[in-house]
GROMACS .gro file of C-alpha atoms in nm:
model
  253
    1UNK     CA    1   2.899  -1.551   0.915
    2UNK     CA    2   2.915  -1.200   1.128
    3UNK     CA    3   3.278  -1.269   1.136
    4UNK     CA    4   3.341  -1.320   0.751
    5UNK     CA    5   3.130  -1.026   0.654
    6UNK     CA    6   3.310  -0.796   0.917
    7UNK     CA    7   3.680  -0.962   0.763
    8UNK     CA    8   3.515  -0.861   0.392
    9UNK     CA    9   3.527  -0.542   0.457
   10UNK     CA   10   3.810  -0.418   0.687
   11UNK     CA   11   3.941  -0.618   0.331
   12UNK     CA   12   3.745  -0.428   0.122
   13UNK     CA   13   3.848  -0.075   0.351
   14UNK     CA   14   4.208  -0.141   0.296
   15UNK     CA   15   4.190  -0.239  -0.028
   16UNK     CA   16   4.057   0.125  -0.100
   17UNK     CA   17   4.327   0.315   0.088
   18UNK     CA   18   4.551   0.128  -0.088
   19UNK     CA   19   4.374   0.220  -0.410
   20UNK     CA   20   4.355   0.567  -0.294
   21UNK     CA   21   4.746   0.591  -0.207
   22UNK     CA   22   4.833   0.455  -0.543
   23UNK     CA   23   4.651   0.727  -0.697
   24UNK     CA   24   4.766   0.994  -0.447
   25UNK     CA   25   5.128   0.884  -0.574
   26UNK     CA   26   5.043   0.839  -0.970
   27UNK     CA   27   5.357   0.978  -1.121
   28UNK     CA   28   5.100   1.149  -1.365
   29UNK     CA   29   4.960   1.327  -1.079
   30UNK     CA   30   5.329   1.424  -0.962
   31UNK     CA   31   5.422   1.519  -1.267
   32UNK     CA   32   5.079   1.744  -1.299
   33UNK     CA   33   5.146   1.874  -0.971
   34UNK     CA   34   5.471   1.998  -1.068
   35UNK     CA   35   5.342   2.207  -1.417
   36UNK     CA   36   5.076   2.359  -1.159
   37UNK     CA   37   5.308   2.479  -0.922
   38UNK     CA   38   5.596   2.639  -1.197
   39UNK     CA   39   5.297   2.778  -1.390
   40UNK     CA   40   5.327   3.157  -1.175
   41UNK     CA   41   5.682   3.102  -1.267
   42UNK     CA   42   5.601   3.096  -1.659
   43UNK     CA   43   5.374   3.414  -1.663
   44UNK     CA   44   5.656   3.615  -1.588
   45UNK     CA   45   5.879   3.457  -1.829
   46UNK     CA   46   5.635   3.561  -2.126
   47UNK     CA   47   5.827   3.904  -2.241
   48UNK     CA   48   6.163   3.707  -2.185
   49UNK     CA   49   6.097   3.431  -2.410
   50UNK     CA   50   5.953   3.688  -2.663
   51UNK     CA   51   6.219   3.893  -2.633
   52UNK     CA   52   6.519   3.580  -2.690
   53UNK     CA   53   6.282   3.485  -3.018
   54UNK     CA   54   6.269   3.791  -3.171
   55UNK     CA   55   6.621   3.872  -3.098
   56UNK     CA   56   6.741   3.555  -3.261
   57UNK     CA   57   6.603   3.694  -3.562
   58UNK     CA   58   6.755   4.024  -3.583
   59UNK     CA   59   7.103   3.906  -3.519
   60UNK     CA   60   7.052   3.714  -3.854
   61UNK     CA   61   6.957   3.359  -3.769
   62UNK     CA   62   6.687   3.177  -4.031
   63UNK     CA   63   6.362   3.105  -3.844
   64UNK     CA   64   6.452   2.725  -3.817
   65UNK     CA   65   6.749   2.837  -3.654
   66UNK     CA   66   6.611   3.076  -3.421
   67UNK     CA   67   6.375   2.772  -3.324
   68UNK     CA   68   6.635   2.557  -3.322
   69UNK     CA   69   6.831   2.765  -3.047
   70UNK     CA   70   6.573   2.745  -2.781
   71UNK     CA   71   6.463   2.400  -2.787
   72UNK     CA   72   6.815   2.291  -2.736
   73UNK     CA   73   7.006   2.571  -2.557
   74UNK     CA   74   6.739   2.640  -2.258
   75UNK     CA   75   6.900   2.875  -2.051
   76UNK     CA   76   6.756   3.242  -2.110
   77UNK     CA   77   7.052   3.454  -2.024
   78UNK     CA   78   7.274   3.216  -2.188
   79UNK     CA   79   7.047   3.267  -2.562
   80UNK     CA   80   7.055   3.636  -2.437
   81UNK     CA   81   7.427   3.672  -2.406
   82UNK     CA   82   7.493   3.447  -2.705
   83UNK     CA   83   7.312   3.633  -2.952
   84UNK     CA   84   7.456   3.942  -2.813
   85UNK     CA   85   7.806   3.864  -2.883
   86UNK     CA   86   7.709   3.675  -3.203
   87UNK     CA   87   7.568   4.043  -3.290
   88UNK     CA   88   7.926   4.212  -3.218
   89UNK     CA   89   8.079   3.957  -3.415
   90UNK     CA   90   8.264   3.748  -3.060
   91UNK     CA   91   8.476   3.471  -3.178
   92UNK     CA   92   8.341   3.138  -3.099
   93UNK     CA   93   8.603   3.055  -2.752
   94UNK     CA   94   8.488   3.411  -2.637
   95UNK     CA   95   8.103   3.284  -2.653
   96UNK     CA   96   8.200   2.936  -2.519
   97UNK     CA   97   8.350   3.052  -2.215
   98UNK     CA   98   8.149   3.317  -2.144
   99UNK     CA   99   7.864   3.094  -2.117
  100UNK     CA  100   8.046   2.869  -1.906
  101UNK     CA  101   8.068   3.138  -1.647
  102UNK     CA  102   7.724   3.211  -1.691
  103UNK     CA  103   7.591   2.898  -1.612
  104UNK     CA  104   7.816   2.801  -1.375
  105UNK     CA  105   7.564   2.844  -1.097
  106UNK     CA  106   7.394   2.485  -1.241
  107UNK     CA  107   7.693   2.293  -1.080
  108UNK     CA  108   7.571   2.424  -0.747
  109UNK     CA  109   7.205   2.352  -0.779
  110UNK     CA  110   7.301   1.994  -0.925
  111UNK     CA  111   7.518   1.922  -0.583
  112UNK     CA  112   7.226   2.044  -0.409
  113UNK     CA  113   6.948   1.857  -0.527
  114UNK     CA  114   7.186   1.554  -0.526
  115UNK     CA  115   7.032   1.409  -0.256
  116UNK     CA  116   6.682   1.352  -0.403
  117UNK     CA  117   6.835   1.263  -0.754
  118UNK     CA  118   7.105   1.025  -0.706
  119UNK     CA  119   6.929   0.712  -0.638
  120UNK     CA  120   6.735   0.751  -0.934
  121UNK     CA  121   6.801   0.608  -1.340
  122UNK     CA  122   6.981   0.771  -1.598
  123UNK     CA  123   6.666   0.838  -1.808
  124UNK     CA  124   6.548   1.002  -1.548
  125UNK     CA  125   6.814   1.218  -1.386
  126UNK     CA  126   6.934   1.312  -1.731
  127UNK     CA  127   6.598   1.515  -1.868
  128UNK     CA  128   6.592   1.652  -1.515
  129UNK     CA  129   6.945   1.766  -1.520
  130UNK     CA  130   6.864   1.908  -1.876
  131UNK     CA  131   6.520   2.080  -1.743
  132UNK     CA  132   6.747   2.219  -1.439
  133UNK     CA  133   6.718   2.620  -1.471
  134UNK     CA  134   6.720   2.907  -1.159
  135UNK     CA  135   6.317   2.849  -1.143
  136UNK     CA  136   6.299   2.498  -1.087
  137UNK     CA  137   6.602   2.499  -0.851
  138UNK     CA  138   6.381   2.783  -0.678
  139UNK     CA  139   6.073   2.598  -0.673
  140UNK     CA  140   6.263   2.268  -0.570
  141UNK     CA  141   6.408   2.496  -0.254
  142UNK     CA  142   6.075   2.658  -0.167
  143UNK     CA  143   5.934   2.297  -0.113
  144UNK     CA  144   5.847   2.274   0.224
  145UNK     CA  145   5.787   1.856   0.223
  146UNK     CA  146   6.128   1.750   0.015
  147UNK     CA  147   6.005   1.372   0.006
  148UNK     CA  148   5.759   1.547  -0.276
  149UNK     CA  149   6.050   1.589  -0.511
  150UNK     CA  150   6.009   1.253  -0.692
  151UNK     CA  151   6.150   1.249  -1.054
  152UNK     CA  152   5.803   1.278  -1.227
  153UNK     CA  153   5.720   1.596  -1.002
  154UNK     CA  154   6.082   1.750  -1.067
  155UNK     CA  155   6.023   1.682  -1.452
  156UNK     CA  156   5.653   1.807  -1.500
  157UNK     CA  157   5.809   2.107  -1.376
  158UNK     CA  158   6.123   2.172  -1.565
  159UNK     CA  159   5.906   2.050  -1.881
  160UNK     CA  160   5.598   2.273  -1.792
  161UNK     CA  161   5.887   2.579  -1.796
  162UNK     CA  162   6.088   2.423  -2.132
  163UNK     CA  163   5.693   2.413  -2.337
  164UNK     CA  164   5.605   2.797  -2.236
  165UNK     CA  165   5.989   2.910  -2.293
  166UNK     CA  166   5.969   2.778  -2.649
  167UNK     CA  167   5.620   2.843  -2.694
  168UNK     CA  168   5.690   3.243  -2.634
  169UNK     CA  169   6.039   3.221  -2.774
  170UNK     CA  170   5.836   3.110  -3.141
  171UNK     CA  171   5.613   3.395  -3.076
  172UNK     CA  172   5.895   3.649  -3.038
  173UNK     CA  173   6.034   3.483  -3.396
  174UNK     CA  174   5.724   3.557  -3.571
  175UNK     CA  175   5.658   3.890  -3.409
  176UNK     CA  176   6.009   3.998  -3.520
  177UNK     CA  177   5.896   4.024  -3.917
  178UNK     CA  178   5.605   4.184  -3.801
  179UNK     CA  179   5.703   4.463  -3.496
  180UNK     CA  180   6.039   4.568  -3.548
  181UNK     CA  181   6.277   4.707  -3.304
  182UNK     CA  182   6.113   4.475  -3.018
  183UNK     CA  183   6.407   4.580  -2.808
  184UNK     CA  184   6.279   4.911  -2.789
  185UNK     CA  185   5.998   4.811  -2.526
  186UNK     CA  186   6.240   4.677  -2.263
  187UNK     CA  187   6.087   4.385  -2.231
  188UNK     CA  188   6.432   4.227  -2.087
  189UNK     CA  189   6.285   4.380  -1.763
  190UNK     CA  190   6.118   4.087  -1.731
  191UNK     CA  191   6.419   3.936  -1.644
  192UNK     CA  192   6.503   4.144  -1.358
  193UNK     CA  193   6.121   4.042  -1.245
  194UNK     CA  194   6.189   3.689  -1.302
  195UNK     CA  195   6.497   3.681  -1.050
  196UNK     CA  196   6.310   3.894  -0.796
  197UNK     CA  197   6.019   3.648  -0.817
  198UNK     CA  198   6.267   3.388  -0.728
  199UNK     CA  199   6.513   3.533  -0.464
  200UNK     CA  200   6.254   3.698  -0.227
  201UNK     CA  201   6.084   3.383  -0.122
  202UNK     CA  202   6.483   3.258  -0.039
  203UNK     CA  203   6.496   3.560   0.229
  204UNK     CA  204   6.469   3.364   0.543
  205UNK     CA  205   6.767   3.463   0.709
  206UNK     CA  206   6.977   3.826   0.783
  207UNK     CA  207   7.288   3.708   0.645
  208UNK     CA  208   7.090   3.630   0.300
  209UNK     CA  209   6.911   3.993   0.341
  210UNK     CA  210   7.213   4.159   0.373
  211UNK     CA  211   7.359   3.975   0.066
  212UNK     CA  212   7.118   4.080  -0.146
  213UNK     CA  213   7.079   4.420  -0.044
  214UNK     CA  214   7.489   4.442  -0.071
  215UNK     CA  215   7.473   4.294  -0.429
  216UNK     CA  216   7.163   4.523  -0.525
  217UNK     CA  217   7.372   4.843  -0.421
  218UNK     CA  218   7.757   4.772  -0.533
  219UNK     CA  219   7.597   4.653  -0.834
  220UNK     CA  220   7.417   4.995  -0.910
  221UNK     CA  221   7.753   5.149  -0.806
  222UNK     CA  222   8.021   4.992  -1.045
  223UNK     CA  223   7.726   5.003  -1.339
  224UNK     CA  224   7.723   5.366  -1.260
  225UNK     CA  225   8.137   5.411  -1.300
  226UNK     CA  226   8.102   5.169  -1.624
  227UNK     CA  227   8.279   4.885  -1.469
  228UNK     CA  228   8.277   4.561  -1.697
  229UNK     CA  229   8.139   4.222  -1.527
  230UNK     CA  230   7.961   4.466  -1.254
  231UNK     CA  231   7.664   4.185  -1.245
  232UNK     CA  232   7.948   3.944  -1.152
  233UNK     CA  233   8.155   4.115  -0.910
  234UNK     CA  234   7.845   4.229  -0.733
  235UNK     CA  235   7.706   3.856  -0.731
  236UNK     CA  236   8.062   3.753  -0.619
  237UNK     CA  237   8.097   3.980  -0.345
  238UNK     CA  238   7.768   3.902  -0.195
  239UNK     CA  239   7.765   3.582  -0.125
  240UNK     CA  240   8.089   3.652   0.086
  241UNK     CA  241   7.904   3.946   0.251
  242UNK     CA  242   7.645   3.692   0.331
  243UNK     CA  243   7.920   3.459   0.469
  244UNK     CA  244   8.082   3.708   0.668
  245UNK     CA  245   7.744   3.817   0.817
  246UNK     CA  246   7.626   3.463   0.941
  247UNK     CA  247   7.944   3.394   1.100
  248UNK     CA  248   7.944   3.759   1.304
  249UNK     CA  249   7.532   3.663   1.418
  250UNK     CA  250   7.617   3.309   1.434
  251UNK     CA  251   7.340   3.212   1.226
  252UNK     CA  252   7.274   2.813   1.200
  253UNK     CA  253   7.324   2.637   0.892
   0.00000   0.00000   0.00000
């Protein structure tokens, strides 16, 4: 009888770790996870989005439109630069490739997260690769334990990002009838803060350092002289500075 009672409950002890390792790995609590950790991230996208609603408006889109815009196009410098050349009257090809170059950077964080997304289903790697932006490629990066990048963690993330995006972007709509000239309180600082919230945690190396620092002056220096695409060419030109930099200190990959 001691025996049966002692086999009861090592049965009943596993049967709770088990319990307790199916909740630990509860896609809800993944995907919960995932919101919590991108909320810092959203704070500082609150004048952004505010400023892409309200801009929407002034360059003479309806407020369904306007609405319309960020739920499906959810890249913020992309709206940005679209309603900007929508406001100087750009032809349509000029728009369409100049948001190709843009975004171009989403080709490299798709090959990178690769690994942890090619295994899984369509219905799941296509909301992710829709919910893919610079912060949840950032927070994907800054993950210490990659195994933790499961599909419901990746898209409580991205989605935890889209809802607050839209959710400012409709405030910035309504605020437009009521404040006008929004643009006036440079709130598309906030972008600048946005990227710096992102890229210093990615400073682990000197070659990256002296990227950044590289990009940060040449691009004050050819904004200074009024050179178009300065952003670009600075960006560009980094990232080989970087290169050249690791491969003079030898740096590991």
């Amino acid at each position: 009888m001691k025996n049966e009672s002692n086999i009861s409950e090592m049965e009943n002890h596993f049967s709770m770790k088990k319990a307790t390792a199916e909740q630990k790995n509860s896609p809800w609590r993944e995907f919960g996870l995932g919101m919590y950790k991108m909320l810092p991230l959203c704070l500082s996208v609150i004048p952004w989005g505010i400023l892409a609603g309200s801009m929407a408006v002034q360059s003479g889109l309806t407020i369904g439109q306007s609405i319309g815009m960020s739920l499906i196009l959810f890249a913020g410098a992309a709206q940005l630069v679209t309603l900007g050349l929508l406001t100087s009257g750009a032809s349509i090809a000029t728009i369409i490739i100049s948001i190709f170059f843009i975004t171009s950077q989403h080709f490299l964080y798709g090959l990178t997260l690769r690994e942890y997304v090619a295994n899984l289903k369509a219905r799941y790697r296509i909301p992710i690769g829709f919910l893919l932006t610079d912060e949840l490629f950032a927070l994907s990066c800054a993950q210490q334990d990659k195994k933790s990048l499961t599909a419901s963690y990746l898209i409580g993330a991205g989605f935890c990002f889209y809802f607050c995006w839209n959710l400012f972007s409709l405030f910035g709509i309504f605020m437009a009838s009521s404040i006008p000239d929004l643009d006036k309180y440079h709130l598309d600082f906030s972008i600048i803060a946005t990227f710096i919230t992102i890229i210093i945690p990615m400073i682990k190396k000197m070659s990256v350092l002296c990227g950044v620092c590289f990009s940060l002056v040449l691009s004050m220096v050819l904004s200074y002289f009024h050179i178009e695409g300065a952003i670009i060419i600075a960006g560009v030109s980094g990232m080989f500075f970087s290169v050249f930099i690791a491969r003079v200190m030898k740096e590991s990959v």
